[in-house]
Tab-separated table of C-alpha atoms in Angstrom:
chain	number	residue	atom	x	y	z
A	1	MET	CA	13.590	27.045	-3.731
A	2	SER	CA	11.613	28.211	-6.749
A	3	GLY	CA	14.056	26.295	-8.943
A	4	SER	CA	13.389	23.120	-6.956
A	5	PRO	CA	9.723	22.189	-7.235
A	6	GLU	CA	10.516	18.586	-6.239
A	7	LEU	CA	12.057	19.641	-2.923
A	8	PHE	CA	8.821	19.960	-0.959
A	9	GLY	CA	7.538	16.641	-2.292
A	10	MET	CA	10.749	14.926	-1.238
A	11	LEU	CA	10.572	16.493	2.226
A	12	GLU	CA	6.976	15.310	2.640
A	13	ASP	CA	7.908	11.841	1.412
A	14	LEU	CA	10.820	11.688	3.864
A	15	LYS	CA	8.529	12.697	6.742
A	16	HIS	CA	5.996	10.065	5.710
A	17	GLN	CA	8.607	7.304	5.463
A	18	ILE	CA	10.015	8.206	8.884
A	19	GLN	CA	6.498	8.091	10.326
A	20	LEU	CA	6.017	4.662	8.747
A	21	LEU	CA	9.272	3.470	10.337
A	22	GLN	CA	8.392	4.838	13.773
A	23	THR	CA	4.741	3.845	13.999
A	24	VAL	CA	4.505	0.593	12.046
A	25	ILE	CA	7.794	-1.016	11.074
A	26	GLU	CA	9.876	-0.488	14.217
A	27	PRO	CA	7.156	-1.619	16.681
A	28	LEU	CA	6.547	-4.701	14.530
A	29	ARG	CA	10.300	-5.435	14.435
A	30	ASN	CA	10.472	-5.144	18.227
A	31	ASN	CA	7.599	-7.599	18.575
A	32	VAL	CA	9.244	-10.012	16.124
A	33	LYS	CA	12.294	-10.059	18.407
A	34	LYS	CA	10.222	-10.250	21.578
A	35	PHE	CA	8.158	-13.211	20.373
A	36	ARG	CA	10.954	-14.871	18.378
A	37	LEU	CA	9.241	-14.792	14.996
A	38	LYS	CA	12.355	-14.168	12.901
A	39	THR	CA	11.910	-17.251	10.747
A	40	GLU	CA	8.339	-16.450	9.698
A	41	THR	CA	7.973	-15.334	6.081
A	42	SER	CA	6.122	-12.199	7.159
A	43	ALA	CA	8.953	-11.322	9.584
A	44	GLN	CA	11.503	-11.731	6.812
A	45	TYR	CA	9.365	-9.522	4.599
A	46	LEU	CA	9.223	-6.911	7.378
A	47	GLU	CA	13.014	-6.888	7.611
A	48	SER	CA	13.292	-6.384	3.842
A	49	LYS	CA	10.744	-3.573	4.024
A	50	PHE	CA	12.735	-1.964	6.842
A	51	LEU	CA	15.903	-2.044	4.762
A	52	MET	CA	14.134	-0.634	1.706
A	53	VAL	CA	12.543	2.237	3.629
A	54	THR	CA	15.743	3.155	5.472
A	55	THR	CA	17.726	3.053	2.232
A	56	TYR	CA	15.172	5.302	0.540
A	57	CYS	CA	15.313	7.721	3.503
A	58	THR	CA	19.100	7.759	3.274
A	59	TYR	CA	18.976	8.667	-0.423
A	60	LEU	CA	16.420	11.407	0.235
A	61	SER	CA	18.502	12.775	3.111
A	62	PHE	CA	21.638	12.796	0.985
A	63	TYR	CA	19.767	14.643	-1.770
A	64	LEU	CA	18.607	17.242	0.775
A	65	VAL	CA	22.154	17.693	2.079
A	66	LEU	CA	23.446	18.249	-1.446
A	67	LYS	CA	20.633	20.663	-2.185
A	68	SER	CA	21.146	22.630	1.036
A	69	ALA	CA	24.864	22.918	0.270
A	70	GLY	CA	24.016	24.422	-3.106
A	71	ARG	CA	25.505	21.494	-5.010
A	72	PRO	CA	24.095	20.584	-8.419
A	73	VAL	CA	21.821	17.575	-8.093
A	74	LYS	CA	20.087	17.350	-11.447
A	75	THR	CA	22.616	14.878	-12.865
A	76	HIS	CA	23.809	13.402	-9.563
A	77	PRO	CA	23.560	9.563	-9.324
A	78	VAL	CA	21.480	9.849	-6.138
A	79	ILE	CA	18.513	10.945	-8.261
A	80	GLU	CA	18.508	7.607	-10.080
A	81	GLN	CA	18.745	5.765	-6.749
A	82	ILE	CA	15.809	7.749	-5.348
A	83	VAL	CA	13.692	6.863	-8.382
A	84	ARG	CA	14.635	3.172	-8.176
A	85	SER	CA	13.969	2.987	-4.455
A	86	LYS	CA	10.625	4.746	-4.740
A	87	LYS	CA	9.594	2.381	-7.531
A	88	ALA	CA	10.636	-0.673	-5.492
A	89	LEU	CA	8.681	0.587	-2.469
A	90	ALA	CA	5.637	1.185	-4.651
A	91	GLU	CA	5.855	-2.386	-5.934
A	92	THR	CA	6.004	-3.817	-2.407
A	93	GLU	CA	2.938	-1.857	-1.326
A	94	LEU	CA	0.819	-4.373	-3.183
A	95	ILE	CA	1.749	-7.032	-0.615
A	96	ASP	CA	2.291	-4.863	2.479
A	97	ASP	CA	-1.207	-5.363	3.821
A	98	LYS	CA	-0.999	-9.137	3.500
A	99	TYR	CA	2.319	-9.611	5.276
A	100	LEU	CA	1.955	-6.889	7.884
A	101	THR	CA	-1.537	-8.071	8.847
A	102	GLN	CA	-0.299	-11.672	8.946
A	103	LEU	CA	2.570	-10.610	11.178
A	104	ARG	CA	0.301	-8.674	13.529
A	105	ASP	CA	-1.952	-11.722	13.816
A	106	LEU	CA	1.057	-13.925	14.672
A	107	ILE	CA	2.234	-11.427	17.279
A	108	GLN	CA	-1.221	-11.307	18.828
A	109	GLU	CA	-1.383	-15.104	18.914
A	110	ARG	CA	2.069	-15.446	20.498
A	111	SER	CA	1.425	-12.683	23.006
A	112	THR	CA	-1.763	-14.429	24.131
A	113	MET	CA	0.058	-17.754	24.446
A	114	ALA	CA	2.986	-16.195	26.325
A	115	ASN	CA	0.741	-13.963	28.419
A	116	LYS	CA	2.828	-10.933	27.360
A	117	LYS	CA	1.636	-7.674	25.925
A	118	PRO	CA	2.880	-6.810	22.447
A	119	GLU	CA	4.374	-3.404	21.775
A	120	LEU	CA	1.715	-1.029	20.528
A	121	VAL	CA	1.463	-0.972	16.763
A	122	ILE	CA	-0.630	1.709	15.160
A	123	ASP	CA	-3.011	0.427	12.506
A	124	ASN	CA	-0.851	0.433	9.403
A	125	SER	CA	-3.735	0.609	6.954
A	126	LYS	CA	-4.055	4.415	7.187
A	127	ILE	CA	-0.317	4.984	6.812
A	128	LEU	CA	0.010	2.492	3.991
A	129	GLU	CA	-3.033	4.034	2.309
A	130	LYS	CA	-1.218	7.403	2.235
A	131	SER	CA	1.759	5.727	0.566
A	132	LYS	CA	-0.391	4.309	-2.199
A	133	LYS	CA	-1.860	7.729	-2.964
A	134	LYS	CA	1.617	9.303	-3.303
A	135	VAL	CA	2.867	6.867	-5.912
């Protein structure tokens, strides 16, 4: 482990991304389906964000599997993919608040009109704020 200073950072990042998926993205996706908002721009953005985060988590997980198996990772192509994915996620964070807030507002509006309760979505601002500090 002493030869892998990046390992703990990657583990923390993986935990954070999984938390983001579980507490913000997945509940929003469920509400998009429930209230049939799939054609809204913010819903399409959410789906793209979901794919980006899950892809990034997959790359991190693969890196951790390689590392735990004692395989050399320094020159492995997954490192480049991790860097690219992290950069792409950092670039989308600039518009996360706009689209995710817009989507929550739409869900709230539709749930009121349909007299249905939306699935609980934790306030994403705190989670997204943590992401911005890590980049």
